[in-house]
XYZ file of C-alpha atoms in Angstrom:
623
model
C 0.322 -0.156 -0.241
C 2.926 2.325 -0.042
C 2.943 5.519 1.713
C -0.360 5.355 2.941
C 0.653 1.903 4.092
C 3.684 3.518 6.247
C 1.419 6.635 7.594
C -1.271 3.842 9.425
C 1.578 1.600 10.768
C 0.823 -1.405 8.320
C 3.925 -2.809 6.725
C 4.299 -6.050 5.041
C 0.974 -7.863 6.436
C -1.225 -10.192 4.422
C -4.474 -9.300 4.350
C -5.957 -11.282 6.791
C -3.711 -9.822 9.453
C -4.326 -6.382 8.230
C -8.414 -7.177 8.605
C -7.815 -8.573 11.764
C -6.112 -5.311 13.200
C -9.072 -3.033 11.376
C -12.077 -5.157 13.748
C -9.718 -4.568 16.865
C -9.687 -0.642 16.150
C -13.354 -0.782 15.194
C -14.278 -2.397 18.790
C -12.496 0.545 20.129
C -12.933 3.627 17.864
C -12.933 4.012 14.119
C -9.460 5.251 13.914
C -6.348 7.015 16.159
C -6.044 10.775 15.153
C -2.950 11.352 12.646
C -1.909 14.096 10.450
C -0.507 13.796 7.110
C 0.669 16.315 4.427
C -1.371 16.352 1.298
C -2.129 17.500 -2.012
C -5.212 16.047 -3.112
C -8.211 16.022 -0.540
C -10.205 13.475 -2.436
C -7.296 11.190 -2.755
C -6.164 11.033 0.805
C -9.526 10.603 1.947
C -10.355 7.508 -0.190
C -7.301 5.666 0.934
C -8.273 6.300 4.254
C -11.535 4.948 3.522
C -10.100 1.839 1.663
C -7.344 1.310 4.589
C -9.585 1.878 7.185
C -12.636 0.427 5.812
C -15.068 3.198 6.970
C -17.125 5.248 4.958
C -15.685 8.639 3.854
C -18.613 10.448 5.367
C -17.264 8.904 8.862
C -13.815 10.942 8.045
C -13.507 14.283 9.424
C -10.155 16.510 9.346
C -8.778 19.706 10.679
C -6.366 22.120 8.438
C -2.791 22.270 10.532
C -0.776 24.426 7.864
C -0.596 25.594 4.184
C 2.090 25.339 1.944
C 1.828 27.756 -1.281
C 4.168 26.532 -4.613
C 5.427 28.612 -7.063
C 6.687 26.752 -10.433
C 9.586 28.659 -12.377
C 11.761 26.837 -14.731
C 9.772 23.507 -14.661
C 10.314 23.183 -11.218
C 8.021 23.713 -8.353
C 9.836 25.621 -5.510
C 7.899 26.619 -1.917
C 6.883 30.272 -1.763
C 8.974 32.326 0.195
C 7.538 35.661 1.907
C 8.267 37.947 -0.969
C 6.251 35.310 -3.544
C 3.551 34.839 -1.126
C 2.845 38.367 -1.040
C 3.029 38.978 -4.909
C 0.522 35.997 -4.795
C -1.834 38.283 -2.618
C -1.622 41.265 -4.179
C 0.455 41.540 -7.481
C -2.487 40.916 -10.066
C -0.102 41.087 -12.789
C 2.121 38.644 -11.134
C -1.241 36.376 -11.296
C -1.990 37.328 -14.675
C 1.588 35.700 -16.038
C 0.724 32.508 -17.994
C 4.065 31.293 -17.381
C 3.335 31.026 -13.488
C 1.477 27.908 -11.976
C 0.434 27.803 -8.245
C -0.129 25.032 -6.180
C -1.022 24.440 -2.094
C -0.157 21.203 0.202
C -1.886 20.744 3.095
C -0.931 19.488 6.630
C -4.108 17.953 7.919
C -5.263 16.227 10.941
C -7.705 13.243 10.243
C -9.809 12.009 13.015
C -13.131 9.928 13.226
C -15.904 12.389 13.013
C -17.480 13.815 16.106
C -21.407 14.084 17.412
C -20.565 17.285 19.063
C -20.587 20.206 17.021
C -21.196 23.827 17.233
C -23.485 24.331 14.498
C -25.534 22.685 12.281
C -24.903 24.648 9.154
C -27.357 25.087 5.669
C -25.256 26.709 3.088
C -24.734 26.727 -0.479
C -21.273 27.888 -2.615
C -22.349 29.542 -5.616
C -19.907 31.405 -8.580
C -19.474 33.136 -11.449
C -19.000 31.364 -14.874
C -15.148 32.051 -14.679
C -14.796 30.437 -11.273
C -13.366 34.257 -10.182
C -16.039 34.784 -7.605
C -17.023 32.212 -4.846
C -19.931 32.669 -2.214
C -21.010 31.118 0.486
C -24.804 31.502 0.956
C -25.752 30.503 4.656
C -29.241 29.902 5.143
C -31.141 31.218 7.653
C -32.587 27.867 8.806
C -29.073 27.437 9.935
C -28.961 26.009 13.815
C -26.630 27.695 15.805
C -24.956 26.084 19.409
C -22.032 28.003 19.970
C -22.854 31.461 21.907
C -19.531 32.673 22.144
C -18.579 35.138 19.156
C -14.888 34.653 18.658
C -15.198 30.513 18.730
C -18.178 30.576 16.592
C -16.305 32.748 14.406
C -13.210 30.473 14.041
C -15.626 27.368 13.676
C -17.593 29.069 10.946
C -13.906 30.146 9.092
C -12.400 26.759 9.692
C -15.669 25.341 8.330
C -15.612 27.245 4.751
C -11.991 26.536 4.215
C -12.422 22.678 4.722
C -15.291 23.130 2.087
C -12.601 25.009 -0.090
C -10.424 22.797 0.334
C -13.206 19.958 -1.137
C -13.356 22.212 -3.832
C -9.848 22.382 -4.818
C -9.500 26.347 -4.159
C -6.607 27.788 -3.110
C -6.447 28.564 0.660
C -5.230 31.959 2.631
C -5.725 33.366 -0.867
C -7.756 35.927 -2.516
C -9.832 36.235 0.871
C -7.768 38.778 3.137
C -10.870 39.921 5.023
C -12.433 36.878 5.502
C -12.147 36.483 9.189
C -13.532 40.035 10.020
C -16.808 38.866 7.881
C -17.363 35.818 9.622
C -16.646 38.053 12.927
C -18.937 40.293 12.123
C -21.572 37.463 10.954
C -20.925 35.994 14.217
C -21.616 38.989 16.255
C -25.294 39.303 14.311
C -26.085 35.357 15.328
C -25.290 36.115 18.909
C -27.451 39.122 18.947
C -30.111 37.346 17.540
C -30.077 33.869 18.239
C -29.654 32.941 14.431
C -29.600 34.486 11.494
C -33.065 36.422 10.305
C -32.155 36.266 6.543
C -29.921 34.353 4.092
C -26.540 35.422 3.966
C -24.132 35.461 0.971
C -20.583 35.924 1.643
C -17.652 36.186 -0.547
C -15.331 33.660 0.175
C -12.809 34.224 -3.069
C -12.453 37.075 -5.242
C -9.733 36.452 -7.287
C -8.547 38.043 -10.573
C -10.725 38.576 -13.438
C -9.341 38.453 -17.006
C -9.583 41.993 -18.776
C -11.035 40.883 -22.253
C -9.840 42.225 -25.150
C -11.598 45.497 -27.103
C -12.265 44.874 -30.172
C -12.342 47.541 -32.965
C -15.794 49.409 -33.163
C -17.040 52.186 -35.148
C -20.078 53.808 -33.228
C -22.361 56.112 -35.016
C -23.340 57.716 -31.435
C -25.862 60.308 -32.829
C -27.926 57.343 -33.408
C -28.229 56.376 -30.173
C -28.413 60.042 -28.803
C -31.452 60.706 -31.078
C -33.171 57.470 -30.613
C -33.192 57.159 -34.535
C -35.846 54.729 -35.396
C -35.341 55.327 -39.316
C -32.166 55.361 -41.795
C -33.494 58.710 -43.484
C -34.313 60.850 -39.971
C -32.824 64.328 -39.551
C -30.520 64.245 -36.657
C -30.414 67.354 -34.225
C -26.900 68.065 -32.872
C -25.725 70.208 -30.408
C -22.033 72.015 -30.164
C -19.422 69.857 -28.488
C -21.695 66.525 -29.088
C -19.850 63.477 -30.218
C -21.247 62.160 -33.343
C -19.196 59.460 -34.351
C -16.416 57.434 -31.971
C -13.655 54.694 -33.293
C -12.765 52.713 -30.767
C -9.369 51.323 -30.981
C -8.209 47.672 -30.643
C -6.475 47.109 -27.388
C -5.194 43.710 -25.928
C -6.732 41.936 -22.958
C -5.196 40.596 -20.217
C -5.054 37.032 -18.718
C -6.848 36.289 -15.275
C -6.334 34.042 -12.651
C -9.841 31.895 -10.819
C -10.145 30.279 -7.294
C -8.084 27.361 -7.936
C -5.137 29.161 -9.089
C -5.523 28.168 -12.540
C -4.572 30.435 -14.976
C -7.710 31.971 -17.620
C -5.910 32.909 -21.006
C -7.346 35.466 -23.196
C -6.423 35.890 -26.658
C -4.735 38.991 -28.305
C -6.352 41.219 -30.520
C -5.920 41.358 -34.444
C -4.669 44.995 -35.542
C -6.282 46.615 -38.120
C -6.181 50.347 -39.963
C -9.229 52.321 -38.546
C -12.367 53.563 -41.112
C -12.187 56.563 -43.080
C -14.255 59.440 -41.346
C -14.695 62.359 -43.978
C -16.046 65.766 -42.328
C -15.758 69.640 -43.435
C -14.674 71.751 -40.379
C -18.237 71.993 -38.697
C -16.777 68.647 -37.158
C -13.133 67.786 -35.881
C -11.332 65.086 -34.757
C -9.786 64.584 -31.270
C -7.263 61.566 -31.119
C -6.208 59.724 -27.649
C -4.588 56.326 -27.239
C -8.177 54.570 -26.718
C -10.305 56.476 -29.623
C -10.930 58.974 -32.269
C -13.959 60.992 -31.356
C -15.593 62.885 -34.296
C -16.873 66.311 -32.597
C -19.563 68.714 -33.658
C -17.994 72.435 -33.475
C -21.587 73.998 -33.499
C -25.642 72.924 -32.775
C -27.518 72.109 -36.067
C -28.512 69.101 -38.030
C -26.024 66.380 -39.339
C -25.996 66.260 -42.860
C -24.581 63.454 -44.964
C -23.780 64.231 -48.926
C -21.222 63.237 -51.358
C -19.748 60.738 -48.345
C -18.881 63.985 -46.174
C -20.473 64.812 -42.768
C -21.291 68.159 -41.875
C -23.266 70.224 -39.623
C -26.259 72.753 -40.971
C -28.634 74.806 -39.236
C -30.781 76.114 -41.988
C -32.913 73.425 -43.699
C -34.904 74.358 -46.884
C -36.668 71.709 -48.725
C -39.675 71.799 -51.262
C -41.152 68.650 -48.811
C -40.807 67.216 -45.874
C -42.192 62.820 -45.702
C -41.087 59.610 -45.066
C -39.405 58.539 -48.184
C -37.259 62.005 -48.095
C -36.382 63.479 -45.235
C -38.361 61.109 -42.458
C -38.981 62.761 -39.557
C -37.129 65.883 -38.348
C -36.256 65.459 -34.368
C -34.124 68.611 -32.743
C -34.586 70.814 -29.776
C -33.763 74.380 -28.892
C -30.218 73.727 -28.374
C -29.887 72.447 -31.763
C -31.346 75.691 -32.975
C -32.234 74.187 -36.273
C -34.399 76.625 -38.841
C -36.637 74.438 -41.484
C -38.420 76.184 -44.513
C -40.600 74.150 -46.968
C -41.654 76.029 -49.838
C -44.409 74.359 -51.900
C -46.713 76.050 -53.467
C -48.886 73.009 -55.189
C -52.281 73.620 -53.604
C -53.068 69.621 -54.599
C -50.066 68.560 -52.742
C -48.888 68.563 -49.068
C -45.821 70.298 -47.531
C -45.304 68.017 -45.064
C -46.684 64.719 -45.893
C -48.819 62.079 -43.403
C -47.469 60.769 -40.245
C -44.417 62.793 -39.854
C -43.045 64.533 -36.689
C -40.811 67.758 -36.912
C -39.146 69.509 -33.848
C -37.414 72.492 -34.612
C -36.779 76.195 -33.135
C -38.404 77.616 -36.044
C -40.649 75.832 -38.347
C -42.130 78.112 -41.666
C -44.495 76.102 -44.215
C -45.418 77.901 -47.595
C -48.273 75.072 -48.460
C -50.623 72.343 -46.371
C -49.794 69.532 -43.769
C -51.279 66.358 -43.859
C -52.903 63.953 -41.543
C -51.359 62.634 -38.258
C -48.384 65.342 -38.481
C -47.047 67.096 -35.200
C -45.124 69.940 -34.750
C -43.198 71.324 -32.095
C -41.130 74.818 -32.320
C -40.787 77.903 -30.674
C -41.945 79.734 -34.130
C -44.201 78.319 -36.346
C -45.738 79.622 -39.744
C -48.265 77.673 -42.039
C -49.130 79.598 -45.174
C -51.677 76.750 -45.919
C -54.252 74.765 -44.317
C -53.676 72.309 -41.734
C -55.470 68.788 -41.362
C -58.064 67.892 -38.715
C -55.933 65.399 -37.394
C -52.492 67.461 -37.203
C -51.043 68.609 -33.650
C -49.086 71.718 -33.239
C -47.119 73.088 -30.251
C -45.446 76.394 -30.679
C -44.758 79.277 -28.776
C -45.712 81.577 -31.420
C -47.999 79.980 -33.809
C -48.983 82.038 -37.169
C -51.531 79.689 -39.241
C -53.597 80.489 -42.759
C -56.903 77.904 -41.890
C -56.447 75.727 -38.925
C -58.532 73.039 -38.739
C -56.194 70.307 -36.372
C -55.042 71.114 -32.784
C -52.878 73.868 -31.787
C -51.239 74.676 -28.565
C -49.552 78.219 -28.067
C -49.077 80.934 -26.040
C -49.416 83.058 -29.043
C -51.481 82.470 -31.780
C -52.576 84.275 -34.778
C -54.946 82.449 -37.261
C -56.935 83.499 -40.330
C -59.677 81.059 -40.661
C -60.239 78.711 -37.843
C -62.406 76.134 -39.259
C -63.710 73.496 -36.812
C -60.081 73.600 -35.261
C -58.632 73.546 -31.785
C -57.022 76.314 -30.354
C -55.725 76.630 -26.605
C -53.225 79.872 -25.944
C -52.616 82.358 -23.597
C -53.231 85.188 -26.456
C -55.547 84.346 -29.533
C -56.207 86.483 -32.547
C -58.462 85.078 -35.122
C -59.839 86.681 -38.466
C -62.730 84.460 -39.014
C -64.389 81.640 -36.785
C -66.547 79.195 -39.025
C -66.569 77.200 -36.120
C -64.306 75.228 -33.791
C -63.175 75.325 -30.116
C -61.336 78.523 -28.597
C -59.389 77.988 -25.081
C -57.343 81.300 -23.750
C -56.756 84.078 -21.398
C -57.143 86.693 -23.749
C -59.701 86.346 -27.316
C -59.222 88.603 -29.981
C -61.950 87.613 -32.987
C -63.113 89.505 -36.147
C -66.014 87.676 -36.936
C -67.710 84.939 -35.339
C -69.890 82.753 -37.176
C -71.519 79.774 -35.883
C -71.268 76.765 -33.530
C -68.074 77.371 -31.821
C -67.064 76.449 -28.077
C -65.115 79.452 -26.694
C -63.445 79.318 -23.452
C -61.905 82.329 -21.956
C -60.256 83.062 -18.174
C -60.290 86.793 -18.653
C -61.477 88.297 -21.545
C -62.822 88.050 -24.980
C -63.662 90.756 -27.816
C -65.558 90.353 -30.705
C -65.995 93.131 -33.684
C -68.769 91.195 -35.925
C -70.710 88.409 -34.795
C -73.093 86.992 -37.678
C -73.761 83.278 -36.692
C -75.855 81.329 -34.040
C -75.246 78.529 -31.800
C -71.824 79.622 -29.995
C -71.229 79.175 -26.282
C -68.885 81.560 -24.666
C -67.465 80.641 -21.309
C -65.632 82.383 -18.697
C -63.900 80.198 -16.218
C -63.077 81.813 -13.372
C -62.329 78.042 -11.813
C -59.477 77.554 -13.552
C -56.863 80.585 -12.473
C -53.573 78.463 -12.499
C -52.798 78.231 -8.810
C -50.117 75.176 -8.295
C -52.247 72.356 -6.915
C -50.208 70.275 -4.058
C -52.704 67.316 -3.457
C -50.578 64.783 -5.819
C -47.707 65.765 -3.696
C -49.302 65.622 -0.376
C -51.230 62.215 -1.023
C -47.994 60.708 -2.291
C -45.911 61.903 0.792
C -48.821 60.569 3.171
C -48.255 56.966 1.827
C -44.639 57.291 2.176
C -45.160 58.254 5.503
C -47.576 55.577 6.661
C -45.344 52.832 5.133
C -42.095 54.185 6.741
C -44.150 54.501 10.422
C -45.579 50.904 9.984
C -41.935 49.716 9.791
C -40.782 52.033 12.690
C -43.522 50.762 14.794
C -42.409 46.994 13.780
C -38.995 47.010 15.096
C -39.235 49.612 17.586
C -39.357 46.982 20.937
C -36.399 45.597 18.965
C -34.996 49.156 18.879
C -35.272 49.469 22.649
C -33.595 45.963 23.119
C -30.624 47.313 20.927
C -29.833 50.204 23.071
C -29.953 48.464 26.306
C -27.380 46.103 24.645
C -25.300 48.755 24.014
C -25.267 50.320 27.077
C -24.461 47.325 28.585
C -21.846 46.398 26.307
C -20.483 49.929 26.870
C -20.946 49.745 30.640
C -18.461 46.684 30.891
C -15.957 48.816 28.859
C -16.182 46.407 25.495
C -16.159 46.869 22.199
C -19.564 47.352 20.438
C -20.173 44.799 17.409
C -20.172 46.886 14.466
C -23.203 44.794 13.215
C -25.047 46.435 16.276
C -23.767 50.062 15.407
C -25.143 49.578 12.017
C -28.308 48.530 13.136
C -28.660 51.364 15.556
C -27.745 54.072 12.798
C -30.447 52.691 10.442
C -33.209 52.867 12.928
C -32.074 56.359 13.906
C -32.092 57.423 10.090
C -35.523 55.971 9.873
C -36.653 57.779 12.503
C -35.142 61.191 10.906
C -36.791 60.330 7.698
C -40.160 60.335 9.812
C -39.755 63.486 11.310
C -38.521 65.195 7.967
C -41.659 63.675 6.178
C -44.137 64.788 9.051
C -42.903 68.392 8.432
C -43.025 68.320 4.757
C -46.679 67.065 5.550
C -47.678 70.014 7.737
C -45.885 72.626 5.608
C -48.071 71.374 2.435
C -51.040 71.674 4.543
C -50.725 75.162 5.599
C -49.647 75.943 1.865
C -53.009 74.154 0.936
C -54.599 76.494 2.967
C -53.052 79.133 1.612
C -53.748 78.562 -1.780
C -57.697 78.295 -1.307
C -57.314 82.015 0.370
C -55.538 82.982 -2.906
C -58.217 81.463 -4.908
C -61.044 83.183 -3.461
C -58.936 86.776 -3.607
C -58.140 86.112 -7.052
C -61.973 85.273 -7.693
C -62.710 88.637 -6.429
C -60.402 90.462 -8.419
C -60.980 89.262 -11.376
C -65.160 89.527 -10.844
C -64.419 93.265 -11.747
C -62.207 92.383 -14.724
C -63.636 89.628 -16.607
C -66.149 90.640 -19.530
C -67.006 89.779 -22.931
C -67.290 92.491 -25.643
C -69.326 92.178 -28.954
C -69.137 95.308 -30.590
C -71.397 94.779 -33.553
C -74.416 93.692 -31.092
C -75.647 89.980 -31.109
C -77.473 88.209 -33.510
C -79.318 84.785 -33.432
C -79.497 82.476 -30.319
C -76.297 82.284 -28.442
C -75.046 81.035 -24.869
C -72.603 83.145 -22.158
C -71.673 81.407 -19.086
C -69.688 82.163 -15.867
C -68.073 79.269 -13.987
C -67.462 80.633 -10.135
C -65.113 78.884 -7.869
C -66.536 80.362 -4.738
C -69.682 80.016 -4.287
C -68.997 76.753 -7.024
C -71.763 77.861 -9.563
C -72.662 78.496 -13.439
C -74.390 81.598 -14.229
C -76.069 81.520 -17.877
C -77.503 84.310 -19.949
C -78.581 84.202 -23.808
C -77.284 87.832 -25.192
C -79.703 90.139 -26.816
C -79.068 92.093 -29.841
C -78.346 95.217 -28.063
C -75.897 93.926 -26.000
C -72.250 95.068 -26.406
C -70.784 94.410 -22.986
C -71.626 91.265 -20.704
C -70.053 91.039 -17.054
C -70.129 90.619 -13.603
C -71.271 92.569 -10.634
C -71.415 92.025 -6.894
C -75.308 93.085 -5.661
C -76.375 94.593 -2.427
C -76.732 91.048 -0.535
C -73.284 89.950 -2.274
C -74.413 88.194 -4.364
C -72.874 88.055 -8.275
C -75.198 88.916 -11.131
C -74.693 88.808 -14.704
C -75.015 92.989 -16.121
C -74.940 93.992 -19.679
C -74.877 97.232 -21.525
C -74.887 98.488 -24.925
C -71.400 100.187 -24.692
C -67.851 98.760 -25.280
């Protein structure tokens, strides 16, 4: 039996004699403890099992010493202190594929004991490269040992034994493992077990650095969420438009078993040729070549050359030609579309346009959306189109418009929302604005005004004009109040749930300090977490009180504003009224609706508070 035979004191015995001796040992105990130096634990335990004729599950061991060997010039030699330091801290040394590392272990083998410090339930998990290995300890584990230091040492030894079974290197890549078990042991003793499963890194070796392959990135596409190859792209000054990532070799890694993880070198290639004009410059460093915008505008690509423009002039905007145009104020793009053909559209169906300024000589089709600071449309808008602008001038409007200032020649069934609105002819549609001025009002229009409206001529009927004093654009705090209230209730519930535990924790810390002992970090951390939660609750409660005060103040402001507005709001129709029309005043406090049907000589309609403090509609033949 060779080496193991001499270890167990069995020399030149026949099989019968060996069996007799084993039987005698088994009558007393499985085997006497002994120490031996091994490189392969599995092989050693299998030999012990075979020689002693006992099951491997009955064999236990203790790690007495660990020796580390490094192979250099095809010879393994024991690592001295300097080499050990390199192995533990010098990543470049460990990346060297000519270096091989192995260990031998002096182990004490003995019969498995019934008395144990814990019943540990845990799993070992790792990443694919086996460079990160974790022990996941279940909260179902049972711990009998109540001394923190003894428990810490027992856990450390147990995990080291598991690492050895998995052929992992010991005492390397895990400098802080003993301190991790100290913190864990403190928590176990304090809480008489684990409240949750715990994941502890038991090995973090040297990750391979993978090579960087040459890549040409069109950054302007990702920056603008480009979904179509012909979409016009807005760019900002100093924006990186294109970046060529230069190739770079990676570096080898080494796993938790000490095995090298080889990484292949990258093939060197010539960088691609990117042509630009002087609106784009190229900056190069060791890592990349970046093509950077010198001004804001839109990105143009003609004759294989990239450039930046700011004034785009086209005959039509469509999915087939320009695609949608999406820029922002920062891009400072001005768009002119010149299409004088009344039978075609200057902007075709389904296109979106965003720019600082949009000037259109022509019509816009269905499902078109325009966003700009300034919009001018010399033709008509489709009823399904949408326009958002600060200032808008439209010849014939049938779609939806939202602006600060709106000027429309003819409103024909369209919708207008703006602060200030001027319309020459209202054939029909919806109008919502603060101040509205109309040259000619015909039939079937719904107009909502927040301050005043002036009509030069009224020639139709079935118009409804509403002065709405409820919508005074005061900041609403209800949503914020509700959200904060929900957050407060959740945190309050957590606080109350653990309050008893917190009181016990405070007492425990006081007792430890009184005994002049060091407070375990886990206790300090839990104490600080609870205090932080308490502080958050105080801050939320303070903010809720502030919002209550703000809400009450807003209610007062709303009443004051309505009182001030009653003397200002008015409906002026200089020509007087024809046909059947309706005027409404919507009040906030009291929350009522006052309705009136104007008569031919009514030129000014307004509100007035009577002697009883009630609000009435009054009219006059003057304006």
